[in-house]
Tab-separated table of C-alpha atoms in Angstrom:
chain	number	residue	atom	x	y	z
Q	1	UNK	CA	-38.602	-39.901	-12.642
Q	2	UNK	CA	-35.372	-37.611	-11.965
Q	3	UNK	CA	-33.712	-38.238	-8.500
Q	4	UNK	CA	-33.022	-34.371	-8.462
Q	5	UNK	CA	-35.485	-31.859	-9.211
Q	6	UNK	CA	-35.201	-29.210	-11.823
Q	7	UNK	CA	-33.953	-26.373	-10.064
Q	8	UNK	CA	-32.499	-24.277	-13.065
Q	9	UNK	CA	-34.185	-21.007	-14.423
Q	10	UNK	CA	-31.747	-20.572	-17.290
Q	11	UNK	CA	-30.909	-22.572	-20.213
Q	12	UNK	CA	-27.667	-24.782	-20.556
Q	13	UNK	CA	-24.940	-22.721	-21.072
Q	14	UNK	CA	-21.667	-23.460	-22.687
Q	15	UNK	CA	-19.049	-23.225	-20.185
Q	16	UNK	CA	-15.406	-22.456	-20.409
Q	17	UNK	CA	-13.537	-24.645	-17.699
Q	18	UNK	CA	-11.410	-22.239	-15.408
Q	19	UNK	CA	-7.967	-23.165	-14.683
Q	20	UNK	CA	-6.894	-21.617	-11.315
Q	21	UNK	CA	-3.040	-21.365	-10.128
Q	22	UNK	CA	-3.705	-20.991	-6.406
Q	23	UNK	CA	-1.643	-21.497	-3.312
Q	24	UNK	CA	-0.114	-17.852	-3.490
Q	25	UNK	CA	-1.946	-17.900	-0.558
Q	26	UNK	CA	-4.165	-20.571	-0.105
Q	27	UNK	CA	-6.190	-17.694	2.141
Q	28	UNK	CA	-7.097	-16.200	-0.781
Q	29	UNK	CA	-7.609	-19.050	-3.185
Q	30	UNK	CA	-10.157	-19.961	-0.519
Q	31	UNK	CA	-12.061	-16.954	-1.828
Q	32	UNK	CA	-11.463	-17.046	-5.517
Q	33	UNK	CA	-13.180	-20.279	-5.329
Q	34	UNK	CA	-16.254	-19.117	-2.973
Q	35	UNK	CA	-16.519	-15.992	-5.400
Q	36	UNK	CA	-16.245	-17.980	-8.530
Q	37	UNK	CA	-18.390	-20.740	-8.012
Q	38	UNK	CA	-20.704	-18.078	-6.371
Q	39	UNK	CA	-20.841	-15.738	-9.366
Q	40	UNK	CA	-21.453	-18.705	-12.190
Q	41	UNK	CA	-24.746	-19.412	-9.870
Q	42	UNK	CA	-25.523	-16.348	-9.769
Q	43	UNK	CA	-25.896	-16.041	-13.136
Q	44	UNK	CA	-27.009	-19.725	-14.201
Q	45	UNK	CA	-29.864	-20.233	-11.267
Q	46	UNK	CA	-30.562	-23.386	-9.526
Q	47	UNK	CA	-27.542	-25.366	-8.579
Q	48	UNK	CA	-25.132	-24.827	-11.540
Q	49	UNK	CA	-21.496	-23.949	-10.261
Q	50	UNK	CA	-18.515	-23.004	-11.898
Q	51	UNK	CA	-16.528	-25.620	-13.910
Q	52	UNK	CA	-13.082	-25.203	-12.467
Q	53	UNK	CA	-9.724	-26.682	-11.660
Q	54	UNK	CA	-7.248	-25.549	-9.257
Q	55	UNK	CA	-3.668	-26.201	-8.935
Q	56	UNK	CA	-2.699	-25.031	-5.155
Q	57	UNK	CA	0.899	-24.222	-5.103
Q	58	UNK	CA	3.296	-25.230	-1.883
Q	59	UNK	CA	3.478	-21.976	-0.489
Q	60	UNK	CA	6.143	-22.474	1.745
Q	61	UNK	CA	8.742	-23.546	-0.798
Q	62	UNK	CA	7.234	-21.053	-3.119
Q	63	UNK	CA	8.224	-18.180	-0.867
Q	64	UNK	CA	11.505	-19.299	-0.568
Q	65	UNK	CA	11.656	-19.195	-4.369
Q	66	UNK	CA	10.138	-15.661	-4.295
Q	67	UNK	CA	13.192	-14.497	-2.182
Q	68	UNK	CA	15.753	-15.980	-5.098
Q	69	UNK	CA	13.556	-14.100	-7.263
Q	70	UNK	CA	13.611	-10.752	-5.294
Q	71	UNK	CA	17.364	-10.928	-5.616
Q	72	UNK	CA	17.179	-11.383	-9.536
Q	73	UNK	CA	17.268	-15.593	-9.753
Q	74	UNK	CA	13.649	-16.109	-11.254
Q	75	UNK	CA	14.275	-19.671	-12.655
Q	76	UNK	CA	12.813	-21.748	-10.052
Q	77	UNK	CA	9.888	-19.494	-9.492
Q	78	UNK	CA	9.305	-19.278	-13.571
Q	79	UNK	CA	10.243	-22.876	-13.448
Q	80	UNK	CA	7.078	-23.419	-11.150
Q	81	UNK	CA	4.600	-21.226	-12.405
Q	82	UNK	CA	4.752	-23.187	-16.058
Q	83	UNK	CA	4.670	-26.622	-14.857
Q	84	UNK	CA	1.106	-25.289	-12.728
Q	85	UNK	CA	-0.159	-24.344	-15.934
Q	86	UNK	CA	0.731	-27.075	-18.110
Q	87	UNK	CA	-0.868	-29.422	-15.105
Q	88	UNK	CA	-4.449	-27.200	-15.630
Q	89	UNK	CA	-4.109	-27.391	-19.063
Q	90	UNK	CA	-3.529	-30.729	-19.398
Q	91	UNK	CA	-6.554	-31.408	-17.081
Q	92	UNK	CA	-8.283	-29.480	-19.768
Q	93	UNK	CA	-8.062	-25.842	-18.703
Q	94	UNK	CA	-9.490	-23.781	-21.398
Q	95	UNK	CA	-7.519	-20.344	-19.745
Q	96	UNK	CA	-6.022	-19.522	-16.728
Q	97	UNK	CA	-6.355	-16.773	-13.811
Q	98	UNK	CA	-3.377	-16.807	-11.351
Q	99	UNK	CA	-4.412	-15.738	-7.926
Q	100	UNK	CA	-2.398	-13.671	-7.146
Q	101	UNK	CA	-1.564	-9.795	-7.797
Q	102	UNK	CA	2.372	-10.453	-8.447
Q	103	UNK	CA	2.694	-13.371	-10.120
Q	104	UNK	CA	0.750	-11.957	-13.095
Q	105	UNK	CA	3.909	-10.374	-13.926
Q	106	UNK	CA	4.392	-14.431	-15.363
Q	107	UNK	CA	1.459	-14.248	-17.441
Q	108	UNK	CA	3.766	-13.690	-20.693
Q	109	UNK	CA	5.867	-16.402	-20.426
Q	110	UNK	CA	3.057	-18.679	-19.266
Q	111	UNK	CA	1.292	-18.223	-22.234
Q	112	UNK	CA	4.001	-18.439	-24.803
Q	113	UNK	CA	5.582	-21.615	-22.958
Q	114	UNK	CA	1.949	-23.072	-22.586
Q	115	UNK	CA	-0.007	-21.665	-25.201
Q	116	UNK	CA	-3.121	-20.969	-22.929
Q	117	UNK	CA	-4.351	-17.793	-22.521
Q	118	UNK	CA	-3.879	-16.311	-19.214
Q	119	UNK	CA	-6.942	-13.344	-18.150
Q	120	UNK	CA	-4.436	-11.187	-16.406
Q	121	UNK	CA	-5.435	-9.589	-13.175
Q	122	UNK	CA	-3.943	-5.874	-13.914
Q	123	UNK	CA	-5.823	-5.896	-17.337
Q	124	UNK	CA	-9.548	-6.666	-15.274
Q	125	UNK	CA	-8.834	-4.230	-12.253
Q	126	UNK	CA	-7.607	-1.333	-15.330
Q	127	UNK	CA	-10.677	-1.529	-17.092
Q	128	UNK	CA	-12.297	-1.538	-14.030
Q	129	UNK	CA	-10.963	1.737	-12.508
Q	130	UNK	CA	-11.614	3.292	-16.380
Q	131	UNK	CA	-15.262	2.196	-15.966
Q	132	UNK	CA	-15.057	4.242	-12.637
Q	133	UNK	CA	-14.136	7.315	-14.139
Q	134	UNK	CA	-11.597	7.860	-11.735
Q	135	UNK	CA	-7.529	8.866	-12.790
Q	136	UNK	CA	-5.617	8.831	-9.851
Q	137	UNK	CA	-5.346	5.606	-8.173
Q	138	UNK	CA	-3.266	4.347	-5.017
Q	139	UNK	CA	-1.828	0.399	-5.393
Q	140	UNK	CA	-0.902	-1.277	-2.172
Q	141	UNK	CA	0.500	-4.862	-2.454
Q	142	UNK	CA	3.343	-6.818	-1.856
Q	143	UNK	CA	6.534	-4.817	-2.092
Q	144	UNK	CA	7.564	-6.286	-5.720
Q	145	UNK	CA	4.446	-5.479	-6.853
Q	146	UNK	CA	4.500	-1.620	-5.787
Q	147	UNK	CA	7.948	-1.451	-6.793
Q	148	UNK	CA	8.412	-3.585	-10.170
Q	149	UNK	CA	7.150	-2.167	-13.669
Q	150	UNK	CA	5.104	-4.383	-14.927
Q	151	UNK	CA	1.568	-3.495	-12.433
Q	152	UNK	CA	1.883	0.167	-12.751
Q	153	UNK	CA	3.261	0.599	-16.161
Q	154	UNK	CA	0.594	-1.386	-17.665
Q	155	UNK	CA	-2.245	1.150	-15.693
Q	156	UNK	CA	-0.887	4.107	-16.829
Q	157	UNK	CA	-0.174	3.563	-20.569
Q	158	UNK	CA	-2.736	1.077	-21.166
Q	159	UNK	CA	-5.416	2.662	-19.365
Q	160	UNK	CA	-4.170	6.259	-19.288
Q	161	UNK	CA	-4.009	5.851	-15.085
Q	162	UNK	CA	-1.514	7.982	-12.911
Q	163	UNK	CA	-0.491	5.584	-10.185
Q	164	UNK	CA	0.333	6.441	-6.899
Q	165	UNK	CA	2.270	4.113	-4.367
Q	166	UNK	CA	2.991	4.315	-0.550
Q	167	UNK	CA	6.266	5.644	0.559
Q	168	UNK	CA	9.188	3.265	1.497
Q	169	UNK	CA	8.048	2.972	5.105
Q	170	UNK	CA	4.318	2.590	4.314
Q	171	UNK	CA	5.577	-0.246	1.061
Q	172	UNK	CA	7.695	-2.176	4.227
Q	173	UNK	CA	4.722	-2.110	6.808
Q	174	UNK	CA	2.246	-3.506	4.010
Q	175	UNK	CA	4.663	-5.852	2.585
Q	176	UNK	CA	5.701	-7.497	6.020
Q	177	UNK	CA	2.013	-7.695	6.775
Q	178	UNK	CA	0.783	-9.527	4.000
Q	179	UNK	CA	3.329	-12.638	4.403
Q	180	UNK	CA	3.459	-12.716	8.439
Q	181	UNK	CA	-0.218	-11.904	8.842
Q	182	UNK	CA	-2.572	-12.219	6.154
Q	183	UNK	CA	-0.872	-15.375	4.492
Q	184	UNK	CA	-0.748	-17.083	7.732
Q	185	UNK	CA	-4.329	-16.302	7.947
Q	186	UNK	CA	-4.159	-13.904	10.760
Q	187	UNK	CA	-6.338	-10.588	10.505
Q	188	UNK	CA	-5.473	-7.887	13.093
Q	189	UNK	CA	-7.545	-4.872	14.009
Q	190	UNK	CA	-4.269	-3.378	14.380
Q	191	UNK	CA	-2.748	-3.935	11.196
Q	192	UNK	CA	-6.135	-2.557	9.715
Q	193	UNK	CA	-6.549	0.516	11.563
Q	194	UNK	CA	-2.261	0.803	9.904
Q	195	UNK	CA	-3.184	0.256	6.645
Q	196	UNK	CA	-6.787	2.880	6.845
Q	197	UNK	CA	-4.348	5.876	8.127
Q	198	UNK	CA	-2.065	5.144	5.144
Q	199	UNK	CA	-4.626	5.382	2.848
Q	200	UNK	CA	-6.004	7.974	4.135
Q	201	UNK	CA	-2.535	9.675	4.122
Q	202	UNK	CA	-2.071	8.951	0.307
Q	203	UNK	CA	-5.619	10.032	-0.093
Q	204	UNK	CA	-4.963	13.053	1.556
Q	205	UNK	CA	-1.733	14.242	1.086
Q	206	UNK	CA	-1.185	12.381	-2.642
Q	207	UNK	CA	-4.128	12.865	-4.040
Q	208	UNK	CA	-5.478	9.259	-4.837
Q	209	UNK	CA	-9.352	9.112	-5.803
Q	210	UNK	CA	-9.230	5.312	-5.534
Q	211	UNK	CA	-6.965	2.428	-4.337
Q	212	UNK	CA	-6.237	-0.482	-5.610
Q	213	UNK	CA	-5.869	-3.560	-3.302
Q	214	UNK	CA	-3.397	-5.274	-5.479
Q	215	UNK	CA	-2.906	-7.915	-3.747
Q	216	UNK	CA	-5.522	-11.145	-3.007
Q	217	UNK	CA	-5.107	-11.138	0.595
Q	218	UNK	CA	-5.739	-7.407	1.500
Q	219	UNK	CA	-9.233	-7.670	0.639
Q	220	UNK	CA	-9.049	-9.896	4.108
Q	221	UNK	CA	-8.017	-7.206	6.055
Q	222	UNK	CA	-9.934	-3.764	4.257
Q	223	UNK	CA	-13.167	-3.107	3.128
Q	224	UNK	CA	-14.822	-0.649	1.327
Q	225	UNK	CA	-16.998	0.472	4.679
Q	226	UNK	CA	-13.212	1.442	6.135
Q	227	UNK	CA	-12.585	3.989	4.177
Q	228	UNK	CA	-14.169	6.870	2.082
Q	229	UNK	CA	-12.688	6.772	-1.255
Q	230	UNK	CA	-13.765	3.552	-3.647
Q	231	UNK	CA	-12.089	0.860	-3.486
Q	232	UNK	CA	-11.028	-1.999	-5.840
Q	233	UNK	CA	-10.695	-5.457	-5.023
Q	234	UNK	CA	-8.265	-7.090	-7.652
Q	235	UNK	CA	-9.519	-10.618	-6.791
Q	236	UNK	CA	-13.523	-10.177	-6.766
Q	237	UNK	CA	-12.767	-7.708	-10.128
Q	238	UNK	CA	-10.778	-10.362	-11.230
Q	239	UNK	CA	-13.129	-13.151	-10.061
Q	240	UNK	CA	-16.378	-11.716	-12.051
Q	241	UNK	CA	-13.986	-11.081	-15.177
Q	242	UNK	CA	-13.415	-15.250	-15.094
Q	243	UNK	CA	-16.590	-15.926	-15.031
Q	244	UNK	CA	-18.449	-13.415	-18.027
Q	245	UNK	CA	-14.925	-15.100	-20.235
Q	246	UNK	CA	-16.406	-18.670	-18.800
Q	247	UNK	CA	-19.934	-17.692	-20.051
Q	248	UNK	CA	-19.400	-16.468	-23.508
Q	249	UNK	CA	-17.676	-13.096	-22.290
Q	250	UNK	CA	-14.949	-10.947	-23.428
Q	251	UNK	CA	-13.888	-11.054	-19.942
């Protein structure tokens, strides 16, 4: 007789293992692996969880390598971001999902250095917003991710999306925000109520239908209930894309 009872309602499913560069905040890689393993059960029934490994990145000598980056010395950051992946895949990672909005701009070189594939995080929330129907779409995020190429480009001439960002005041506020607040794990009704009026500016003023909360910690700080235009979480969008490539999925 089993120890364990048979608590599964689905058959046994051929998993994909989930390699998981984390640490870029560990706030948020808190939730990535709540929503994952959540989402895999979901699915499966009874206590099957998501097969997973995480590689949890130093975060404080990360973010001094994000300011050499920010003034155009990526090599240690780069340098980093590989040797996380070829740890998961060594640990036998069958792709990868980096947690983090920004550092999917890597997600080229980590896969021709590696030679894993990487389920990138602008692709999932794209397809997602073309699913909504909507066009015009507002991305908040850190400041190199509002202000670099490689997340807005990739919406609008992939997925035909006009992109709206805050202005250079609004991009500061957000950006300062995220590393002293939300990456330290501190959520202020404060900095929420900020962040709602400058949606609702861009909303108002700009035009956006939709915004994007491109990056994993904002989802901490704003709901959908705060304001009245849909939003999209990059990291539960991202999160449910893992797991239907996991399961069988096109992702």
């Amino acid at each position: 007789m089993s120890l364990f009872p048979n608590t599964s309602r689905s058959p046994v499913t051929q998993m994909k293992t989930i390699g998981l560069i984390g640490g870029i905040s560990w706030q948020s890689s808190i939730e990535y692996y709540r929503l994952l393993n959540e989402l895999v059960n979901r699915r499966l029934g009874g206590l099957h969880s998501a097969k997973l490994l995480i590689f949890s990145i130093e975060f404080g000598k990360f973010s001094e390598e994000e300011r050499l980056a920010g003034k155009g010395n990526w090599t240690l950051l780069a340098d980093t971001m590989i040797d996380a992946a070829q740890r998961l895949k060594a640990g036998g990672a069958d792709f990868l999902i980096i947690a983090s909005n920004c550092m999917n701009s890597r997600a080229d070189d980590i896969e021709s250095k590696v030679g894993i594939p990487v389920l990138r995080i602008t692709d999932t929330t794209g397809a997602r917003v073309n699913r909504s129907g909507i066009k015009t779409v507002a991305l908040l995020g850190t400041k190199y991710t509002m202000e670099a190429p490689f997340y807005r480009d990739r919406l609008e001439q992939k997925y035909g999306l006009l992109v709206i960002i805050p202005n250079e005041a609004e991009r500061d506020y957000i950006n300062t925000v995220i590393f002293d607040e939300l990456c330290a794990g501190k959520i202020r009704s404060e900095s929420r109520k900020r962040f709602v009026e400058i949606i609702n500016r861009i909303v108002k003023e700009d035009g956006a239908e939709g915004i994007i909360l491109g990056c994993t910690e904002i989802p901490l700080l704003v709901k959908q209930k705060d304001v009245s235009v849909p939003v999209f979480d990059t990291m539960q969008i991202h999160a449910e894309a893992a797991v239907d490539f996991a399961l069988g999925g096109d992702g």
